[in-house]
Short mmCIF file of C-alpha atoms in Angstrom, two decimals:
data_model
loop_
_atom_site.label_atom_id
_atom_site.label_comp_id
_atom_site.label_asym_id
_atom_site.label_seq_id
_atom_site.Cartn_x
_atom_site.Cartn_y
_atom_site.Cartn_z
CA MET D 1 23.60 7.31 68.77
CA ARG D 2 20.09 6.11 68.12
CA LYS D 3 19.39 9.22 66.05
CA LEU D 4 22.40 8.45 63.88
CA LEU D 5 21.44 4.81 63.38
CA LEU D 6 17.83 5.51 62.37
CA PRO D 7 18.54 6.99 58.90
CA ALA D 8 20.93 4.12 58.15
CA ALA D 9 18.23 1.62 59.08
CA LEU D 10 15.74 3.38 56.86
CA LEU D 11 18.19 3.32 53.96
CA LEU D 12 18.71 -0.40 54.46
CA LEU D 13 14.95 -0.99 54.57
CA SER D 14 14.48 0.98 51.36
CA ALA D 15 17.21 -0.97 49.58
CA CYS D 16 15.57 -4.27 50.52
CA SER D 17 11.98 -3.25 49.85
CA GLY D 18 11.97 -4.19 46.16
CA GLN D 19 11.27 -0.66 44.94
CA PRO D 20 12.25 -0.38 41.25
CA ALA D 21 15.28 1.67 40.32
CA GLU D 22 14.61 4.99 38.65
CA ARG D 23 14.09 4.51 34.93
CA PRO D 24 15.94 6.61 32.32
CA ALA D 25 14.07 9.38 30.52
CA LEU D 26 15.14 8.19 27.05
CA ALA D 27 15.31 4.68 25.63
CA LYS D 28 18.84 3.34 25.36
CA LYS D 29 19.93 -0.14 24.35
CA GLY D 30 20.86 -2.26 27.34
CA GLN D 31 19.19 0.07 29.86
CA PRO D 32 15.79 -0.33 31.58
CA ALA D 33 12.94 0.87 29.38
CA PRO D 34 11.62 4.35 30.17
CA GLN D 35 8.44 4.55 32.19
CA ILE D 36 5.32 4.10 30.08
CA THR D 37 1.79 5.40 30.54
CA LEU D 38 -0.92 4.45 28.06
CA PRO D 39 -4.40 5.65 29.09
CA LYS D 40 -6.33 3.40 26.69
CA LEU D 41 -5.83 -0.14 25.41
CA LEU D 42 -7.81 -2.11 22.82
CA ASN D 43 -7.57 -5.88 22.22
CA ALA D 44 -5.84 -6.20 25.60
CA PRO D 45 -6.64 -7.93 28.91
CA VAL D 46 -6.27 -4.59 30.72
CA LYS D 47 -7.89 -1.25 29.92
CA GLU D 48 -4.84 0.92 30.52
CA LEU D 49 -1.12 0.73 31.22
CA ARG D 50 0.32 2.91 33.99
CA ASN D 51 3.67 1.13 34.28
CA TRP D 52 5.44 -2.03 33.16
CA ASP D 53 3.93 -4.30 35.84
CA ALA D 54 1.40 -5.97 33.51
CA LEU D 55 4.23 -6.80 31.09
CA GLU D 56 6.77 -8.05 33.60
CA GLY D 57 8.67 -11.10 32.37
CA LYS D 58 7.41 -10.70 28.80
CA VAL D 59 9.08 -9.78 25.54
CA VAL D 60 7.41 -6.61 24.26
CA VAL D 61 7.45 -5.53 20.62
CA LEU D 62 6.62 -1.85 20.93
CA GLU D 63 5.39 -0.67 17.53
CA PHE D 64 4.76 3.05 16.96
CA TRP D 65 2.43 3.51 13.99
CA ALA D 66 -0.43 5.55 12.51
CA THR D 67 -3.42 4.84 10.30
CA TRP D 68 -2.24 7.51 7.83
CA CYS D 69 1.24 5.98 7.55
CA GLU D 70 1.26 3.70 4.48
CA PRO D 71 4.49 1.87 5.46
CA CYS D 72 2.98 1.26 8.91
CA VAL D 73 -0.15 -0.28 7.41
CA ASP D 74 1.93 -2.38 5.00
CA TYR D 75 3.96 -3.70 7.97
CA ILE D 76 0.91 -4.83 10.00
CA PRO D 77 0.40 -8.20 8.20
CA LYS D 78 4.00 -9.21 8.99
CA LEU D 79 3.49 -8.36 12.66
CA ASN D 80 0.20 -10.27 12.63
CA LEU D 81 2.00 -13.37 11.36
CA LEU D 82 4.56 -13.07 14.15
CA ALA D 83 1.81 -12.55 16.73
CA GLU D 84 0.08 -15.71 15.51
CA ARG D 85 3.30 -17.71 15.59
CA PHE D 86 4.07 -16.71 19.18
CA ARG D 87 0.51 -16.93 20.49
CA GLY D 88 0.58 -18.45 23.97
CA LYS D 89 4.19 -17.39 24.53
CA PRO D 90 5.26 -14.53 26.83
CA VAL D 91 5.35 -12.07 23.93
CA VAL D 92 3.18 -8.95 23.58
CA PHE D 93 2.87 -6.93 20.39
CA LEU D 94 1.91 -3.42 21.53
CA HIS D 95 0.85 -0.99 18.77
CA VAL D 96 1.07 2.64 19.94
CA THR D 97 -0.39 5.67 18.16
CA ASP D 98 -1.29 9.23 19.11
CA GLU D 99 -4.49 9.11 17.08
CA SER D 100 -7.94 9.14 18.66
CA GLU D 101 -9.67 5.95 19.74
CA GLU D 102 -12.48 6.78 17.30
CA ASP D 103 -10.08 6.96 14.33
CA VAL D 104 -8.38 3.72 15.34
CA ARG D 105 -11.67 1.86 15.73
CA GLU D 106 -12.74 3.10 12.30
CA PHE D 107 -9.47 1.78 10.85
CA LEU D 108 -10.00 -1.59 12.55
CA LYS D 109 -13.31 -2.07 10.76
CA LEU D 110 -11.36 -2.87 7.59
CA ASN D 111 -7.96 -3.85 8.99
CA ARG D 112 -6.98 -6.50 11.53
CA ILE D 113 -4.28 -5.98 14.14
CA ASP D 114 -3.31 -8.99 16.26
CA GLY D 115 -1.96 -7.39 19.39
CA TRP D 116 -2.60 -4.77 22.03
CA ILE D 117 -3.47 -1.36 20.59
CA ALA D 118 -2.85 1.89 22.46
CA PRO D 119 -4.58 4.96 20.95
CA GLU D 120 -4.19 8.53 22.23
CA ALA D 121 -0.64 8.03 23.50
CA ALA D 122 0.96 11.23 24.79
CA ALA D 123 3.85 12.97 23.06
CA GLU D 124 6.05 12.14 26.06
CA VAL D 125 5.84 8.44 25.18
CA PHE D 126 7.05 9.10 21.63
CA LYS D 127 9.87 11.26 22.95
CA ALA D 128 10.94 8.70 25.56
CA PHE D 129 11.28 5.96 22.94
CA ARG D 130 13.01 8.18 20.38
CA VAL D 131 10.23 8.08 17.78
CA TYR D 132 11.30 10.38 14.95
CA GLY D 133 9.41 8.61 12.16
CA ARG D 134 6.94 5.80 11.73
CA PRO D 135 6.86 2.84 11.73
CA HIS D 136 9.30 2.70 14.64
CA THR D 137 9.93 -0.52 16.55
CA VAL D 138 11.45 -0.87 20.01
CA LEU D 139 12.22 -4.30 21.45
CA ILE D 140 11.92 -4.81 25.20
CA GLY D 141 13.48 -7.95 26.68
CA ARG D 142 11.99 -10.14 29.40
CA ASP D 143 14.21 -8.36 31.94
CA GLY D 144 12.52 -5.04 31.10
CA SER D 145 15.50 -3.53 29.32
CA VAL D 146 15.65 -2.07 25.81
CA ALA D 147 17.03 -4.79 23.53
CA GLY D 148 17.16 -2.82 20.29
CA PHE D 149 15.56 -0.82 17.49
CA PRO D 150 15.23 -3.21 14.52
CA HIS D 151 13.95 -0.68 11.92
CA GLY D 152 11.87 -3.15 9.91
CA ASP D 153 14.18 -6.16 10.33
CA LEU D 154 11.97 -7.99 12.86
CA ASP D 155 11.55 -11.71 12.23
CA ALA D 156 10.71 -14.89 14.14
CA GLU D 157 14.37 -15.63 14.84
CA THR D 158 14.74 -12.27 16.55
CA VAL D 159 11.72 -12.92 18.79
CA MET D 160 13.08 -16.36 19.73
CA GLU D 161 16.42 -14.79 20.65
CA LEU D 162 14.61 -12.29 22.85
CA LEU D 163 12.67 -15.07 24.58
CA ALA D 164 15.94 -16.86 25.28
CA GLY D 165 17.63 -13.66 26.44
CA GLN D 166 20.22 -13.99 23.67
CA TYR D 167 19.44 -11.06 21.37
CA THR D 168 22.76 -9.75 20.06
CA ARG D 169 21.93 -8.27 16.66
CA LYS D 170 23.06 -4.82 15.65
CA GLU D 171 20.54 -2.51 14.07
CA THR D 172 21.09 -1.79 10.41
CA ARG D 173 20.69 1.97 10.54
CA GLU D 174 19.58 4.88 12.62
CA PRO D 175 16.30 6.65 11.80
CA VAL D 176 16.44 9.76 9.66
CA LEU D 177 16.45 12.80 11.94
CA SER D 178 15.95 16.46 11.27
CA THR D 179 18.60 18.65 12.86
CA GLY D 180 16.04 21.15 14.11
CA ALA D 181 18.31 24.06 13.17
CA ALA D 182 17.38 24.98 9.59
CA LEU D 183 14.39 27.15 8.78
CA ALA D 184 14.19 25.53 5.35
CA GLU D 185 15.66 22.20 4.36
CA PHE D 186 15.70 19.79 1.42
CA TYR D 187 17.71 16.59 1.73
CA LEU D 188 17.41 13.61 -0.64
CA ALA D 189 19.50 10.43 -0.78
CA ARG D 190 18.96 6.91 -2.06
CA SER D 191 17.98 4.77 0.88
CA GLU D 192 19.41 1.55 2.27
CA ALA D 193 16.44 1.03 4.61
CA HIS D 194 14.67 -2.35 4.49
CA SER D 195 11.25 -0.77 5.05
CA GLY D 196 9.73 2.67 4.88
CA THR D 197 9.04 5.11 7.69
CA ALA D 198 7.48 8.54 7.40
CA GLN D 199 6.40 11.46 9.54
CA TYR D 200 4.91 14.58 8.04
CA GLY D 201 3.18 17.83 8.80
CA PRO D 202 1.67 20.67 6.75
CA ALA D 203 5.13 21.92 5.73
CA SER D 204 7.49 19.08 6.68
CA LEU D 205 8.32 15.55 5.62
CA THR D 206 10.86 13.22 7.25
CA ALA D 207 11.10 9.79 5.65
CA SER D 208 13.32 6.77 5.29
CA GLY D 209 12.94 4.21 2.50
CA MET D 210 10.14 6.18 0.81
CA SER D 211 9.10 6.05 -2.84
CA LEU D 212 8.84 9.33 -4.71
CA GLU D 213 5.23 8.51 -5.61
CA TYR D 214 4.35 8.46 -1.91
CA ALA D 215 6.14 11.78 -1.37
CA LEU D 216 4.28 13.33 -4.31
CA GLU D 217 0.94 12.14 -2.94
CA TRP D 218 1.81 13.98 0.27
CA LEU D 219 2.61 17.04 -1.85
CA TYR D 220 -0.43 17.01 -4.16
CA GLY D 221 -3.08 15.15 -2.18
CA GLU D 222 -5.02 12.31 -3.82
CA VAL D 223 -3.59 11.24 -7.18
CA ASP D 224 -5.54 8.96 -9.52
CA ARG D 225 -2.58 7.97 -11.65
CA PHE D 226 1.15 8.56 -12.11
CA ASP D 227 2.40 8.95 -15.67
CA ILE D 228 6.08 8.04 -15.37
CA LYS D 229 8.00 8.64 -18.58
CA PRO D 230 10.72 6.09 -19.52
CA SER D 231 13.39 8.74 -18.96
CA ALA D 232 12.38 8.98 -15.28
CA ALA D 233 11.76 5.28 -14.60
CA GLY D 234 15.19 4.69 -13.06
CA GLU D 235 14.81 7.41 -10.45
CA LEU D 236 11.26 6.34 -9.61
CA SER D 237 12.29 2.71 -9.05
CA SER D 238 14.48 3.68 -6.08
CA SER D 239 13.48 4.48 -2.52
CA TYR D 240 14.81 7.56 -0.76
CA ASP D 241 15.64 9.14 2.57
CA ILE D 242 14.03 12.58 2.63
CA ARG D 243 14.19 15.57 4.94
CA PHE D 244 12.06 18.50 3.88
CA ARG D 245 10.91 21.46 5.92
CA LEU D 246 9.59 24.98 5.58
CA PRO D 247 8.18 27.30 8.24
CA VAL D 248 4.49 26.51 8.71
CA SER D 249 3.70 30.11 7.76
CA ARG D 250 5.09 29.31 4.29
CA ALA D 251 3.35 25.97 3.82
CA GLY D 252 1.73 27.31 0.66
CA GLN D 253 5.16 27.37 -1.00
CA LYS D 254 6.08 23.76 -0.20
CA LYS D 255 5.15 22.49 -3.67
CA GLU D 256 7.40 24.97 -5.46
CA PHE D 257 10.30 24.36 -3.07
CA PHE D 258 10.00 20.55 -3.12
CA LEU D 259 9.72 20.30 -6.91
CA LYS D 260 12.74 22.58 -7.33
CA GLY D 261 14.64 20.20 -5.08
CA LEU D 262 13.67 17.19 -7.21
CA GLU D 263 14.70 18.99 -10.38
CA SER D 264 18.04 20.12 -8.95
CA SER D 265 18.97 16.75 -7.41
CA LEU D 266 17.52 14.21 -9.87
CA GLY D 267 16.71 16.27 -12.95
CA LEU D 268 13.02 15.40 -12.66
CA ARG D 269 10.19 17.55 -13.97
CA VAL D 270 6.85 17.04 -12.24
CA SER D 271 3.48 18.46 -13.24
CA ARG D 272 -0.12 17.83 -12.26
CA THR D 273 -2.91 17.79 -14.79
CA GLU D 274 -6.41 16.52 -15.40
CA ARG D 275 -6.98 14.34 -18.40
CA GLU D 276 -9.30 11.70 -19.68
CA GLY D 277 -8.21 8.17 -19.06
CA GLU D 278 -9.56 4.68 -18.71
CA VAL D 279 -10.70 3.70 -15.23
CA TYR D 280 -12.87 1.00 -13.74
CA VAL D 281 -16.46 2.05 -13.08
CA LEU D 282 -18.90 0.26 -10.79
CA LYS D 283 -22.42 0.21 -12.28
CA LYS D 284 -25.79 -1.47 -11.72
CA MET D 285 -26.99 -4.39 -13.81
CA PRO D 286 -30.65 -4.39 -14.90
CA GLY D 287 -32.62 -5.36 -11.81
CA GLY D 288 -29.66 -4.68 -9.54
CA PRO D 289 -28.57 -4.39 -6.90
CA ILE D 290 -29.43 -7.81 -5.48
CA ASN D 291 -28.70 -9.54 -2.17
CA VAL D 292 -28.70 -6.24 -0.30
CA LYS D 293 -30.76 -5.25 2.71
CA GLU D 294 -31.84 -1.67 3.30
CA ARG D 295 -30.80 -0.12 6.60
CA ARG D 296 -32.20 2.94 8.34
CA GLU D 297 -28.83 4.08 9.64
CA TYR D 298 -25.30 4.09 8.32
CA GLY D 299 -22.91 1.63 9.91
CA GLY D 300 -19.40 0.37 9.38
CA ALA D 301 -17.71 -2.19 7.18
CA GLU D 302 -15.34 -5.00 8.03
CA LEU D 303 -12.99 -7.18 6.00
CA ASN D 304 -12.97 -10.79 7.20
CA GLY D 305 -10.50 -12.67 5.07
CA ALA D 306 -11.78 -12.46 1.50
CA VAL D 307 -15.25 -11.24 2.53
CA LEU D 308 -16.18 -7.57 2.76
CA GLU D 309 -19.04 -7.23 5.25
CA VAL D 310 -20.89 -3.92 4.97
CA LYS D 311 -23.24 -3.12 7.84
CA GLY D 312 -24.79 0.06 6.49
CA SER D 313 -23.31 1.97 3.56
CA GLY D 314 -23.48 2.51 -0.16
CA PHE D 315 -21.15 0.96 -2.71
CA GLY D 316 -18.39 3.53 -2.28
CA VAL D 317 -16.73 1.28 0.30
CA LEU D 318 -16.85 -1.57 -2.23
CA ALA D 319 -15.24 0.66 -4.87
CA SER D 320 -12.45 1.50 -2.41
CA ARG D 321 -11.83 -2.19 -1.78
CA LEU D 322 -11.68 -2.91 -5.52
CA LYS D 323 -9.24 -0.03 -5.97
CA GLU D 324 -6.89 -1.69 -3.47
CA VAL D 325 -7.07 -5.00 -5.30
CA LEU D 326 -6.84 -3.68 -8.86
CA ARG D 327 -4.36 -0.90 -7.97
CA GLU D 328 -6.26 1.44 -10.26
CA PRO D 329 -9.03 4.00 -9.70
CA VAL D 330 -12.51 2.51 -9.30
CA LEU D 331 -15.44 4.96 -9.39
CA ASP D 332 -18.81 4.23 -7.82
CA GLU D 333 -21.46 5.19 -10.39
CA THR D 334 -24.25 2.98 -9.07
CA LYS D 335 -26.16 6.06 -7.81
CA GLU D 336 -27.18 3.96 -4.82
CA PRO D 337 -26.20 5.84 -1.64
CA GLY D 338 -27.82 3.27 0.64
CA PRO D 339 -27.41 2.61 3.43
CA TYR D 340 -27.33 -1.10 2.64
CA GLU D 341 -26.21 -4.23 4.39
CA TYR D 342 -24.42 -6.66 2.11
CA GLU D 343 -21.45 -8.98 1.70
CA PHE D 344 -19.02 -9.42 -1.15
CA GLU D 345 -16.53 -12.27 -1.38
CA LEU D 346 -13.51 -11.45 -3.51
CA ASP D 347 -11.12 -14.30 -4.31
CA SER D 348 -9.49 -12.98 -7.48
CA ALA D 349 -7.55 -9.95 -8.71
CA ASP D 350 -8.49 -10.54 -12.35
CA PRO D 351 -10.87 -7.80 -13.61
CA LYS D 352 -13.00 -10.24 -15.64
CA ALA D 353 -13.35 -12.58 -12.68
CA ILE D 354 -14.24 -9.65 -10.40
CA ASP D 355 -16.91 -8.51 -12.88
CA ALA D 356 -18.44 -12.01 -12.85
CA LEU D 357 -18.42 -12.07 -9.03
CA LEU D 358 -20.10 -8.66 -8.87
CA GLN D 359 -22.85 -9.70 -11.27
CA ARG D 360 -23.52 -12.96 -9.45
CA GLN D 361 -23.36 -11.68 -5.88
CA LEU D 362 -24.69 -8.10 -6.04
CA GLY D 363 -26.18 -7.47 -9.47
CA LEU D 364 -23.42 -4.96 -10.25
CA LYS D 365 -20.84 -4.85 -13.01
CA LEU D 366 -17.32 -3.53 -13.51
CA ALA D 367 -16.78 -1.58 -16.70
CA ARG D 368 -13.71 0.04 -18.23
CA GLN D 369 -14.57 3.59 -19.33
CA LEU D 370 -13.09 7.01 -19.97
CA ARG D 371 -13.25 9.53 -17.13
CA LYS D 372 -11.44 12.70 -16.07
CA LEU D 373 -8.50 11.84 -13.80
CA THR D 374 -5.95 13.67 -11.69
CA VAL D 375 -2.62 12.67 -13.21
CA VAL D 376 0.89 13.51 -12.03
CA GLU D 377 3.37 13.37 -14.91
CA ILE D 378 7.06 12.75 -14.16
CA SER D 379 9.76 13.13 -16.79
CA LYS D 380 13.51 13.68 -16.99
CA PRO D 381 14.54 15.94 -19.85
CA ALA D 382 17.91 15.25 -21.42
CA ALA D 383 20.73 17.31 -19.92
CA LYS D 384 21.85 20.17 -22.12
#
């Protein structure tokens, strides 16, 4: 009899020992979150995450992102505002990427993320939380269960509902998924997504809420300017859900295949050319540059509010910053490779005001001149 009672006693002991129930392999709303292992953490009170213990009792906004993902980067300021609003509350914003720690730290020199950052996450983590495109948000409630997948709809009200355990919203849409069956695929539809997500490879693109300009930059590489003809303006003003794929062995044919798809579906003609056009050029003033300190070694750069702090570089990083503000190409023609240490405070987006700031702070000037540019022309010929 004692031999029969012993297993029952052990079962009872196990049931009362507080051991966590087995977690599901895939994230599902209303179920415990899948197990998580993150070998590296930045901006966090712990150096790694081997389970959910450090986050017990907290709301977790699990944000899957990448430095190369433009919609992800555009979404960061909104998440930063939410992180600031709920500072001191049991809420953790956890930004997860599969990129290297080195690449992430380089990105952080010019971009601020208020939250825990997990570089070098394994593919199993992305699979467990159903990440098919980025940005991809998963909400974890204080009870450790998956509350939802908001797809860009996250706001302060949602976080407050999660804190109160009263989150009841329905997600607006499912992410765009590739079926995995076709060897070649082109799918294009006008999107209803509130924000963009994208995932791409050498011969594949899966996107939701994406502009055609962004898709064409993926296709052509860096583009200085888009020349959108009036006939094509309507199509270019929309955002799209896109599924495109070719075998990797045929990646060299992706341009032909993708452009044929645009022509067949929207009637668009796309061509790439080089032409002369007006751009902004960064040049030295007589006696310039000023207020710069020579460095022996190259260092990084950091954007603190309106101030660009350069710790060891030329003026190429300044030209890149001006390009972001002016939304037009800015070429560095100072012929000053550096490395220099300097600061530049930019509090205006007006070209004339920027020119005055450059002259006063650095002995540089911003000129409008003709240069050879890479231009992508988009038109829509009249139907015959």
